[in-house]
mmCIF file of C-alpha atoms in Angstrom:
data_model
loop_
_atom_site.group_PDB
_atom_site.id
_atom_site.type_symbol
_atom_site.label_atom_id
_atom_site.label_comp_id
_atom_site.label_asym_id
_atom_site.label_seq_id
_atom_site.Cartn_x
_atom_site.Cartn_y
_atom_site.Cartn_z
ATOM 1 C CA UNK A 1 235.331 174.368 238.126
ATOM 2 C CA UNK A 2 232.363 172.702 240.359
ATOM 3 C CA UNK A 3 230.264 175.072 237.685
ATOM 4 C CA UNK A 4 231.534 172.923 234.747
ATOM 5 C CA UNK A 5 231.498 169.936 236.831
ATOM 6 C CA UNK A 6 227.959 170.417 236.707
ATOM 7 C CA UNK A 7 227.218 171.214 233.412
ATOM 8 C CA UNK A 8 229.391 167.596 232.393
ATOM 9 C CA UNK A 9 227.171 166.090 235.059
ATOM 10 C CA UNK A 10 224.297 168.027 233.076
ATOM 11 C CA UNK A 11 225.257 166.438 229.948
ATOM 12 C CA UNK A 12 226.279 163.093 231.111
ATOM 13 C CA UNK A 13 222.573 162.662 232.356
ATOM 14 C CA UNK A 14 221.495 164.283 229.619
ATOM 15 C CA UNK A 15 223.095 161.906 226.623
ATOM 16 C CA UNK A 16 222.057 159.218 228.951
ATOM 17 C CA UNK A 17 218.749 159.674 228.908
ATOM 18 C CA UNK A 18 218.747 160.211 225.369
ATOM 19 C CA UNK A 19 220.779 157.105 225.447
ATOM 20 C CA UNK A 20 217.410 155.152 228.090
ATOM 21 C CA UNK A 21 215.179 156.956 225.055
ATOM 22 C CA UNK A 22 216.535 155.612 221.977
ATOM 23 C CA UNK A 23 217.140 152.338 223.728
ATOM 24 C CA UNK A 24 213.400 152.179 224.681
ATOM 25 C CA UNK A 25 212.696 153.101 221.228
ATOM 26 C CA UNK A 26 214.417 150.330 219.962
ATOM 27 C CA UNK A 27 213.317 148.382 222.257
ATOM 28 C CA UNK A 28 209.494 148.914 221.853
ATOM 29 C CA UNK A 29 209.996 148.721 218.203
ATOM 30 C CA UNK A 30 211.623 145.159 217.988
ATOM 31 C CA UNK A 31 208.844 144.139 220.596
ATOM 32 C CA UNK A 32 205.978 146.476 219.043
ATOM 33 C CA UNK A 33 206.357 143.424 215.960
ATOM 34 C CA UNK A 34 205.685 140.714 218.649
ATOM 35 C CA UNK A 35 202.981 142.396 220.549
ATOM 36 C CA UNK A 36 201.429 143.559 217.128
ATOM 37 C CA UNK A 37 201.902 139.724 216.175
ATOM 38 C CA UNK A 38 200.526 139.484 219.158
ATOM 39 C CA UNK A 39 197.833 141.651 219.018
ATOM 40 C CA UNK A 40 197.169 140.402 215.195
ATOM 41 C CA UNK A 41 196.863 136.800 216.366
ATOM 42 C CA UNK A 42 194.147 137.488 218.768
ATOM 43 C CA UNK A 43 192.692 140.539 216.825
ATOM 44 C CA UNK A 44 192.569 137.624 214.769
ATOM 45 C CA UNK A 45 191.985 134.485 216.683
ATOM 46 C CA UNK A 46 189.591 136.541 218.216
ATOM 47 C CA UNK A 47 187.871 137.784 215.089
ATOM 48 C CA UNK A 48 187.685 134.153 213.736
ATOM 49 C CA UNK A 49 186.265 133.327 217.304
ATOM 50 C CA UNK A 50 183.760 136.212 217.232
ATOM 51 C CA UNK A 51 182.944 135.662 213.226
ATOM 52 C CA UNK A 52 182.568 132.251 213.806
ATOM 53 C CA UNK A 53 180.191 133.556 217.014
ATOM 54 C CA UNK A 54 178.213 136.088 214.387
ATOM 55 C CA UNK A 55 177.887 133.124 211.928
ATOM 56 C CA UNK A 56 177.163 130.131 213.869
ATOM 57 C CA UNK A 57 174.709 133.714 215.609
ATOM 58 C CA UNK A 58 173.713 134.017 212.165
ATOM 59 C CA UNK A 59 172.858 130.210 211.550
ATOM 60 C CA UNK A 60 171.230 129.647 214.756
ATOM 61 C CA UNK A 61 169.190 133.627 212.933
ATOM 62 C CA UNK A 62 168.413 131.984 210.078
ATOM 63 C CA UNK A 63 167.432 128.846 211.525
ATOM 64 C CA UNK A 64 165.440 130.592 213.507
ATOM 65 C CA UNK A 65 163.982 133.026 210.906
ATOM 66 C CA UNK A 66 163.866 130.528 208.633
ATOM 67 C CA UNK A 67 161.445 128.074 211.149
ATOM 68 C CA UNK A 68 159.667 131.454 210.569
ATOM 69 C CA UNK A 69 159.941 131.923 207.567
ATOM 70 C CA UNK A 70 158.956 128.872 206.206
ATOM 71 C CA UNK A 71 156.257 128.334 209.151
ATOM 72 C CA UNK A 72 155.077 131.015 207.939
ATOM 73 C CA UNK A 73 155.552 130.407 203.934
ATOM 74 C CA UNK A 74 153.964 127.018 204.475
ATOM 75 C CA UNK A 75 150.588 128.464 206.798
ATOM 76 C CA UNK A 76 150.406 131.425 203.618
ATOM 77 C CA UNK A 77 151.424 127.430 200.535
ATOM 78 C CA UNK A 78 149.387 125.232 202.639
ATOM 79 C CA UNK A 79 145.597 127.438 201.766
ATOM 80 C CA UNK A 80 146.564 127.236 197.965
ATOM 81 C CA UNK A 81 147.361 123.004 198.708
ATOM 82 C CA UNK A 82 143.492 122.834 200.187
ATOM 83 C CA UNK A 83 142.559 124.967 197.134
ATOM 84 C CA UNK A 84 144.620 122.818 194.947
ATOM 85 C CA UNK A 85 142.546 119.729 195.569
ATOM 86 C CA UNK A 86 139.217 120.789 194.120
ATOM 87 C CA UNK A 87 140.006 121.728 191.182
ATOM 88 C CA UNK A 88 142.788 118.942 189.432
ATOM 89 C CA UNK A 89 142.700 116.272 191.981
ATOM 90 C CA UNK A 90 138.321 116.341 192.799
ATOM 91 C CA UNK A 91 138.447 116.172 188.698
ATOM 92 C CA UNK A 92 140.035 113.343 188.686
ATOM 93 C CA UNK A 93 138.146 111.827 191.099
ATOM 94 C CA UNK A 94 135.063 113.147 189.860
ATOM 95 C CA UNK A 95 136.377 111.494 186.004
ATOM 96 C CA UNK A 96 137.181 107.967 188.168
ATOM 97 C CA UNK A 97 133.741 108.543 189.436
ATOM 98 C CA UNK A 98 132.220 108.427 186.238
ATOM 99 C CA UNK A 99 134.238 105.775 184.466
ATOM 100 C CA UNK A 100 133.031 103.751 187.748
ATOM 101 C CA UNK A 101 129.620 103.691 186.736
ATOM 102 C CA UNK A 102 130.608 103.250 182.779
ATOM 103 C CA UNK A 103 132.242 100.265 183.395
ATOM 104 C CA UNK A 104 129.726 98.824 185.976
ATOM 105 C CA UNK A 105 127.150 100.253 183.224
ATOM 106 C CA UNK A 106 128.912 97.881 180.596
ATOM 107 C CA UNK A 107 128.723 95.270 183.649
ATOM 108 C CA UNK A 108 124.803 95.664 183.840
ATOM 109 C CA UNK A 109 124.461 95.599 180.410
ATOM 110 C CA UNK A 110 126.159 91.976 180.198
ATOM 111 C CA UNK A 111 125.231 90.700 183.326
ATOM 112 C CA UNK A 112 121.323 90.105 182.065
ATOM 113 C CA UNK A 113 122.315 88.770 179.485
ATOM 114 C CA UNK A 114 120.106 85.448 179.592
ATOM 115 C CA UNK A 115 121.567 81.769 179.291
ATOM 116 C CA UNK A 116 121.033 80.103 176.183
ATOM 117 C CA UNK A 117 117.429 78.338 176.518
ATOM 118 C CA UNK A 118 116.231 75.804 174.182
ATOM 119 C CA UNK A 119 113.868 77.067 170.814
ATOM 120 C CA UNK A 120 111.058 75.322 170.214
ATOM 121 C CA UNK A 121 110.185 72.452 168.987
ATOM 122 C CA UNK A 122 108.225 72.802 165.514
ATOM 123 C CA UNK A 123 104.694 71.202 164.570
ATOM 124 C CA UNK A 124 105.085 67.348 164.367
ATOM 125 C CA UNK A 125 104.855 66.369 160.801
ATOM 126 C CA UNK A 126 101.627 64.278 160.463
ATOM 127 C CA UNK A 127 102.011 60.857 159.620
ATOM 128 C CA UNK A 128 99.653 57.919 158.054
ATOM 129 C CA UNK A 129 99.123 54.417 160.475
ATOM 130 C CA UNK A 130 97.298 51.419 159.491
ATOM 131 C CA UNK A 131 97.638 47.772 160.867
ATOM 132 C CA UNK A 132 96.279 45.244 159.069
ATOM 133 C CA UNK A 133 96.106 41.485 159.945
ATOM 134 C CA UNK A 134 98.636 40.034 157.569
ATOM 135 C CA UNK A 135 100.876 41.602 153.905
ATOM 136 C CA UNK A 136 96.862 39.959 152.060
ATOM 137 C CA UNK A 137 94.740 41.444 154.819
ATOM 138 C CA UNK A 138 92.716 44.481 154.506
ATOM 139 C CA UNK A 139 93.379 47.221 157.328
ATOM 140 C CA UNK A 140 91.884 46.723 159.784
ATOM 141 C CA UNK A 141 93.403 50.072 162.046
ATOM 142 C CA UNK A 142 93.928 53.324 160.467
ATOM 143 C CA UNK A 143 94.982 56.287 161.410
ATOM 144 C CA UNK A 144 96.650 60.181 160.855
ATOM 145 C CA UNK A 145 97.905 61.913 163.765
ATOM 146 C CA UNK A 146 100.810 64.384 164.732
ATOM 147 C CA UNK A 147 102.490 63.220 167.637
ATOM 148 C CA UNK A 148 103.897 65.906 169.950
ATOM 149 C CA UNK A 149 105.934 64.011 173.340
ATOM 150 C CA UNK A 150 106.809 65.969 176.393
ATOM 151 C CA UNK A 151 108.572 64.678 180.135
ATOM 152 C CA UNK A 152 110.959 64.552 182.237
ATOM 153 C CA UNK A 153 112.341 62.052 184.402
ATOM 154 C CA UNK A 154 112.488 63.103 187.611
ATOM 155 C CA UNK A 155 111.287 65.718 190.134
ATOM 156 C CA UNK A 156 114.507 68.760 189.684
ATOM 157 C CA UNK A 157 114.900 67.521 185.326
ATOM 158 C CA UNK A 158 113.810 69.725 183.102
ATOM 159 C CA UNK A 159 111.258 69.102 180.488
ATOM 160 C CA UNK A 160 112.302 67.321 177.718
ATOM 161 C CA UNK A 161 110.209 67.863 174.411
ATOM 162 C CA UNK A 162 110.288 65.609 170.977
ATOM 163 C CA UNK A 163 108.559 65.343 167.765
ATOM 164 C CA UNK A 164 107.122 61.106 166.477
ATOM 165 C CA UNK A 165 108.604 61.465 162.917
ATOM 166 C CA UNK A 166 106.994 59.100 160.607
ATOM 167 C CA UNK A 167 109.801 59.652 158.331
ATOM 168 C CA UNK A 168 111.184 56.787 160.059
ATOM 169 C CA UNK A 169 108.619 55.174 162.235
ATOM 170 C CA UNK A 170 107.534 51.826 162.018
ATOM 171 C CA UNK A 171 103.419 50.734 162.406
ATOM 172 C CA UNK A 172 102.545 47.532 163.576
ATOM 173 C CA UNK A 173 99.894 46.789 165.334
ATOM 174 C CA UNK A 174 96.898 43.819 166.682
ATOM 175 C CA UNK A 175 93.323 44.272 165.120
ATOM 176 C CA UNK A 176 90.444 43.730 167.835
ATOM 177 C CA UNK A 177 88.140 40.697 166.254
ATOM 178 C CA UNK A 178 84.800 40.233 169.077
ATOM 179 C CA UNK A 179 84.789 42.385 171.133
ATOM 180 C CA UNK A 180 88.691 42.239 171.432
ATOM 181 C CA UNK A 181 90.975 45.443 171.967
ATOM 182 C CA UNK A 182 92.342 47.065 169.186
ATOM 183 C CA UNK A 183 97.101 48.187 169.231
ATOM 184 C CA UNK A 184 98.616 50.856 167.667
ATOM 185 C CA UNK A 185 102.974 50.176 168.039
ATOM 186 C CA UNK A 186 104.642 53.556 166.462
ATOM 187 C CA UNK A 187 108.661 52.178 166.759
ATOM 188 C CA UNK A 188 112.367 54.255 166.174
ATOM 189 C CA UNK A 189 115.543 53.600 166.824
ATOM 190 C CA UNK A 190 115.401 55.702 170.084
ATOM 191 C CA UNK A 191 110.903 55.699 170.545
ATOM 192 C CA UNK A 192 108.399 53.140 170.722
ATOM 193 C CA UNK A 193 104.928 54.574 171.372
ATOM 194 C CA UNK A 194 101.688 51.607 171.963
ATOM 195 C CA UNK A 195 98.386 52.599 172.651
ATOM 196 C CA UNK A 196 95.649 50.835 173.401
ATOM 197 C CA UNK A 197 92.177 50.784 172.219
ATOM 198 C CA UNK A 198 89.346 49.217 173.536
ATOM 199 C CA UNK A 199 85.717 48.190 172.493
ATOM 200 C CA UNK A 200 82.464 48.938 175.078
ATOM 201 C CA UNK A 201 78.648 48.834 174.213
ATOM 202 C CA UNK A 202 79.508 49.594 170.819
ATOM 203 C CA UNK A 203 81.927 52.630 171.586
ATOM 204 C CA UNK A 204 85.800 52.586 171.203
ATOM 205 C CA UNK A 205 88.439 54.769 173.273
ATOM 206 C CA UNK A 206 91.854 55.126 174.007
ATOM 207 C CA UNK A 207 91.897 53.435 177.096
ATOM 208 C CA UNK A 208 95.938 52.571 177.261
ATOM 209 C CA UNK A 209 99.470 54.907 176.161
ATOM 210 C CA UNK A 210 102.806 53.384 177.164
ATOM 211 C CA UNK A 211 106.049 55.394 175.937
ATOM 212 C CA UNK A 212 109.737 53.728 176.093
ATOM 213 C CA UNK A 213 112.360 55.754 175.057
ATOM 214 C CA UNK A 214 115.949 54.956 174.715
ATOM 215 C CA UNK A 215 118.090 58.122 176.457
ATOM 216 C CA UNK A 216 121.793 56.692 176.079
ATOM 217 C CA UNK A 217 124.173 54.788 178.778
ATOM 218 C CA UNK A 218 121.529 51.695 179.206
ATOM 219 C CA UNK A 219 119.244 54.332 180.382
ATOM 220 C CA UNK A 220 115.056 54.308 179.670
ATOM 221 C CA UNK A 221 112.294 56.804 180.297
ATOM 222 C CA UNK A 222 109.344 54.417 180.339
ATOM 223 C CA UNK A 223 105.404 55.852 181.311
ATOM 224 C CA UNK A 224 102.727 54.873 181.311
ATOM 225 C CA UNK A 225 99.034 55.572 181.370
ATOM 226 C CA UNK A 226 96.267 52.179 181.250
ATOM 227 C CA UNK A 227 93.013 53.470 182.630
ATOM 228 C CA UNK A 228 92.767 56.421 179.650
ATOM 229 C CA UNK A 229 88.905 57.496 178.143
ATOM 230 C CA UNK A 230 89.689 60.166 175.499
ATOM 231 C CA UNK A 231 89.052 59.802 170.903
ATOM 232 C CA UNK A 232 85.605 58.750 172.505
ATOM 233 C CA UNK A 233 83.508 57.237 169.125
ATOM 234 C CA UNK A 234 81.011 55.331 167.917
ATOM 235 C CA UNK A 235 82.216 52.131 166.250
ATOM 236 C CA UNK A 236 82.139 52.195 162.970
ATOM 237 C CA UNK A 237 82.961 56.405 162.526
ATOM 238 C CA UNK A 238 86.302 57.292 163.512
ATOM 239 C CA UNK A 239 87.458 59.860 165.751
ATOM 240 C CA UNK A 240 88.590 64.056 164.587
ATOM 241 C CA UNK A 241 90.631 66.307 166.289
ATOM 242 C CA UNK A 242 92.064 68.923 164.118
ATOM 243 C CA UNK A 243 92.856 70.744 166.040
ATOM 244 C CA UNK A 244 95.627 70.695 168.901
ATOM 245 C CA UNK A 245 95.134 69.427 171.422
ATOM 246 C CA UNK A 246 96.969 68.612 174.999
ATOM 247 C CA UNK A 247 96.991 65.783 177.152
ATOM 248 C CA UNK A 248 97.852 64.773 180.328
ATOM 249 C CA UNK A 249 98.795 61.280 180.550
ATOM 250 C CA UNK A 250 100.668 61.425 183.442
ATOM 251 C CA UNK A 251 102.906 63.888 185.763
ATOM 252 C CA UNK A 252 105.824 62.799 184.430
ATOM 253 C CA UNK A 253 104.483 63.201 180.336
ATOM 254 C CA UNK A 254 102.599 65.405 178.728
ATOM 255 C CA UNK A 255 101.191 64.575 174.674
ATOM 256 C CA UNK A 256 100.189 66.833 172.261
ATOM 257 C CA UNK A 257 97.548 65.144 168.867
ATOM 258 C CA UNK A 258 97.566 67.675 165.517
ATOM 259 C CA UNK A 259 95.314 66.764 162.370
ATOM 260 C CA UNK A 260 94.105 63.563 165.018
ATOM 261 C CA UNK A 261 91.870 60.944 163.132
ATOM 262 C CA UNK A 262 91.393 58.005 164.159
ATOM 263 C CA UNK A 263 89.538 54.265 163.477
ATOM 264 C CA UNK A 264 90.179 51.540 165.411
ATOM 265 C CA UNK A 265 87.559 49.207 164.816
ATOM 266 C CA UNK A 266 85.030 48.833 161.568
ATOM 267 C CA UNK A 267 87.320 49.774 159.169
ATOM 268 C CA UNK A 268 85.885 49.977 155.210
ATOM 269 C CA UNK A 269 87.341 49.800 151.682
ATOM 270 C CA UNK A 270 90.795 51.027 153.731
ATOM 271 C CA UNK A 271 89.098 54.631 154.584
ATOM 272 C CA UNK A 272 88.272 56.553 158.094
ATOM 273 C CA UNK A 273 83.894 56.462 158.170
ATOM 274 C CA UNK A 274 81.907 59.347 159.560
ATOM 275 C CA UNK A 275 83.950 61.199 161.335
ATOM 276 C CA UNK A 276 82.377 62.319 164.908
ATOM 277 C CA UNK A 277 83.975 65.317 166.260
ATOM 278 C CA UNK A 278 85.523 66.324 168.923
ATOM 279 C CA UNK A 279 83.860 68.917 171.441
ATOM 280 C CA UNK A 280 86.628 71.893 169.771
ATOM 281 C CA UNK A 281 85.322 70.939 166.893
ATOM 282 C CA UNK A 282 81.976 71.333 167.372
ATOM 283 C CA UNK A 283 82.094 74.346 169.066
ATOM 284 C CA UNK A 284 83.619 76.047 165.800
ATOM 285 C CA UNK A 285 80.929 74.471 163.254
ATOM 286 C CA UNK A 286 77.980 75.458 165.592
ATOM 287 C CA UNK A 287 79.473 79.613 166.581
ATOM 288 C CA UNK A 288 78.746 80.434 162.673
ATOM 289 C CA UNK A 289 75.865 78.275 163.171
ATOM 290 C CA UNK A 290 74.370 80.775 166.290
ATOM 291 C CA UNK A 291 75.313 83.594 164.142
ATOM 292 C CA UNK A 292 73.381 82.660 161.469
ATOM 293 C CA UNK A 293 70.519 81.374 163.721
ATOM 294 C CA UNK A 294 70.606 84.848 165.253
ATOM 295 C CA UNK A 295 70.272 87.357 161.238
ATOM 296 C CA UNK A 296 67.715 85.160 160.170
ATOM 297 C CA UNK A 297 65.338 85.466 163.562
ATOM 298 C CA UNK A 298 65.804 89.490 163.003
ATOM 299 C CA UNK A 299 64.946 89.150 159.377
ATOM 300 C CA UNK A 300 62.582 87.622 160.932
ATOM 301 C CA UNK A 301 61.035 90.552 163.593
ATOM 302 C CA UNK A 302 61.886 92.902 161.392
ATOM 303 C CA UNK A 303 59.334 91.593 158.487
ATOM 304 C CA UNK A 304 57.048 91.552 161.336
ATOM 305 C CA UNK A 305 57.224 94.443 162.168
ATOM 306 C CA UNK A 306 56.833 95.547 158.821
ATOM 307 C CA UNK A 307 53.584 93.730 157.970
ATOM 308 C CA UNK A 308 52.336 94.891 161.743
ATOM 309 C CA UNK A 309 52.517 98.720 160.431
ATOM 310 C CA UNK A 310 51.031 98.411 156.719
ATOM 311 C CA UNK A 311 48.039 96.876 158.187
ATOM 312 C CA UNK A 312 47.184 99.889 160.938
ATOM 313 C CA UNK A 313 48.222 101.774 157.453
ATOM 314 C CA UNK A 314 45.607 100.640 155.673
ATOM 315 C CA UNK A 315 42.958 99.749 158.684
ATOM 316 C CA UNK A 316 43.662 104.211 159.141
ATOM 317 C CA UNK A 317 42.724 104.837 155.548
ATOM 318 C CA UNK A 318 39.485 102.656 155.430
ATOM 319 C CA UNK A 319 38.070 104.718 159.188
ATOM 320 C CA UNK A 320 38.616 108.199 157.270
#
């Protein structure tokens, strides 16, 4: 009985242990999913955390690696950038520099363009002027000349030049009788020229000139000189000068004469008497006279030398 009771107790204990193991397994099976879920949760969290951390670490490593790589790339690409400016940009700068001188050169060509200047005044027309005491009388004063005046209204003003046009000029004047002066007045619309000739010691000369110009807007230019000694010749003859002559009447007035011939006294038969030519014309006549005299002297010397040579030869033959 006791043995039977022990065996029964042993089976009870074995059954209890088996049941305990079964319940433990069931409990383990039931608790295992929760732990696995927890483990999964923890692992997912850890995984996410750990993956996030490496991702951030990768980002940091990437940022750190990108910084060196970019710096390495910058260091490696900076030389090309330094080489690129000499290629294209320097060509552009050279083009700009070449374009700059081109424009400057074109400006230099336009800069020296001279300001418009007044063309030179041509020679004046020679006019024939005469003075009579009245309409039915003979001419007492004759003048043929082309007159050109140059004047300035002030020291800083530019000089103005004009010609006396005989086609629009009227001549008048006075005849010198009994030692009085003769005068010739040339008057146009805006210009009046007054020439006064005097007779001293049987010689005449131009001793006064007055010029009046209507400048416009009520302004006039008036200049005179009453102490001249020009165009001098003997009474009864005329004074002639074919060449152009320039006379300074004053600081503000200059007169040029062309083909000049005047006779203010003792005109006979309305024509000029024998002309006394000016020094310029006298020189032009003296030059051919001097050249002819020199040639004649040379010919004379050659003839004399030839005659002397002939006589010596003849005397030598007689002695032999």
